[in-house]
Amino acid sequence: MSLDDLYRQVIMDHYQHPRNRGHLEDASVAVALHNPSCGDELLLELAVKDGRVQEARFTGRGCSISMASASMLTEAVRGKPVAEALKMAENFRQMLQGGPAPENLGDLASLQGVVKFPMRIKCALLAWDALEKGLSQAGEKACPARNEVQNEENDGRPGSK
Amino acid sequence: MTKDLPQAEILDPSKPASLSPADLLDVDKIRPDFPILGETIDGHRLVYLDNAATSQKPRIVLEALRRFYEHDNANVYRSVHTLAARATQAYEDARARAARFIGAARPEEIVFTRGTTEALNLVAAAYGRSVLRPGDEIATTVAEHHSNLVPWQQTAKATGARLVFLPLRADGQIDLDAARRLIGPRTRIVAVAHVSNVLGTVAPVAELAQLAHAQGAVLVVDGAQSVPHMPVDVRALGADFLAFSGHKMCGPTGIGVLYGRYELLEKMPPVLFGGEMIEVVELEDSTFKDPPYRFEGGTPNIAGAVGLAAAMDYLDGIGREAIHRHETALTAYALERLAQVPDLELYGPRQVPYGGSGGSESVDSPAPGGRPGANALKTGVLAFNLRGIHPHDLATVLDAEGVAVRAGHHCAQPLMRWLGVQSTARASLYLYNTPEDVDALAAALAKAKEYFRRVSG
């Protein structure tokens, strides 16, 4: 158990220089999540249009892992089709359950070390819980995209949060 | 049980010399009682400073549990065989032990619960809901643990009563002058923590009891952070109810106590219905046993009560005044050590106050409410933040050094707001902690700073 497995430089960089921090004027959904055990707060705003995540921004207060994960998430999902963003969330979750780091995760792969710190996994997942909730809400709001998202939801994914 | 360590063994010249070795317990004799303290964490000696969350258990408690299950185990009250008699005797002995431990008038004033949370819920649901009327007031503070706030919120909603918050002074102590104004004829219940689980402040319980009783109100004391650490006498304090947990005082998890003055318990309806709390059950209605049995529906945590009694024996064997003196001296030392850590913000009082008596006279003097060391206004609960490092990250780095602390809001979100922080780290001391543990914390904090400076570079 080495601290350097957890606090990779790229993580600290995202923590100190968060990407896409702020609000969206044309957000389709905004999801506020709160980690009741540690007090971390996160507001994730998504602009979803034509089945794609056009923009993602976040604000919040939390530890380096939760904030870096949120920052990386906003970069990773921007411009992605909803289905692909959800797949990414699934891959990320699997990585934190000890699975391999998929190639398409980019900076997010740096969070793989969290696996060795089980008490911190929920920190890394906070933003992804918000993403899944947000995309599900966006799907319900935007009728054209509804079926697509719901199919994705029912696609055998392990219990979405 | 005190030892006269030459100060040089503990302190180097660069450190403050305010530690009074004469006030410390002979921890070298105590630590072997706790098998878990021999654990190593990632190659480091375990420095366990999360005692406000739960304490470790001495072998004598573990053996009491084992002995009970190996020799006496049966259900209580229900059967007439030998083991049932032994188990019932052990359980009732534990009740009498708990009564003696806190100075209750009789064993029947002790209701066994799962812990402090359940005990406070029981008072709020059974006592609160039966006496409160619309417009009545429940006085409490923003510093309460959620378990002494949320049950009252629910009771207030159900009865139309109102919550009134007694303000805190800048250092987190209850402002007694304001309390005098706010505790009035509409006040029916005053519910406060004896010791804050974040700030370590000791509430002026005896004074609050007088204010409450003058208005015909009752005082409910959350003793989760006081009963394990200092002598607590319910009658000297004037507490009408006192709740505490076994697991924070060297006992097992899942057992706790609600003390209530018997005439108050008699007024309370049961809230948990079922086995062994009834007298006569008809098809349409039932009658209930007298207190405390009417509050203990279902098979209770018998072994837990036995283990708790063993923990009480253990603590009294060392002496609760001696434990309190030890922790007070250690707290004063920790406050000075933490004050030397750059960029550390400490919440709550910065001083015990504690003069480093060098002897026991000053802390032994009788004090209002039967508290020893009434000059100790802060116990060994130390909440802090290191600037620029989130407490979760800090706790992870401290853990890598073997130092176990808590990070988070400590089930006290309103107090976090009052402090203007989202969360804090918290180190909390107990009888087996040493000045070396405090030094290890200080050293680990310095290392954490250095670590984050490096990885952020």
Coordinates of C-alpha atoms in Angstrom, one line a residue, chain B residues 68 72-81 83-89 91 276 298-300 302:
Chain B
F68 CA -20.7 -16.0 29.1
D72 CA -23.9 -19.3 31.0
N73 CA -25.6 -18.7 27.7
A74 CA -29.4 -18.9 27.6
N75 CA -32.3 -16.5 27.1
V76 CA -33.2 -14.3 30.0
Y77 CA -36.4 -14.5 32.1
R78 CA -38.1 -17.1 29.9
S79 CA -37.0 -20.4 31.1
V80 CA -36.5 -22.1 34.5
H81 CA -33.5 -24.2 33.8
L83 CA -28.5 -21.7 32.4
A84 CA -31.5 -19.5 32.1
A85 CA -31.1 -18.6 35.8
R86 CA -27.4 -17.9 35.3
A87 CA -28.0 -15.8 32.2
T88 CA -30.7 -13.8 33.9
Q89 CA -28.6 -13.3 36.9
Y91 CA -27.9 -9.7 32.9
E276 CA -40.9 -10.1 27.3
G298 CA -37.3 -8.9 22.3
T299 CA -34.2 -10.8 23.4
P300 CA -31.8 -8.2 24.6
I302 CA -27.3 -10.3 27.1

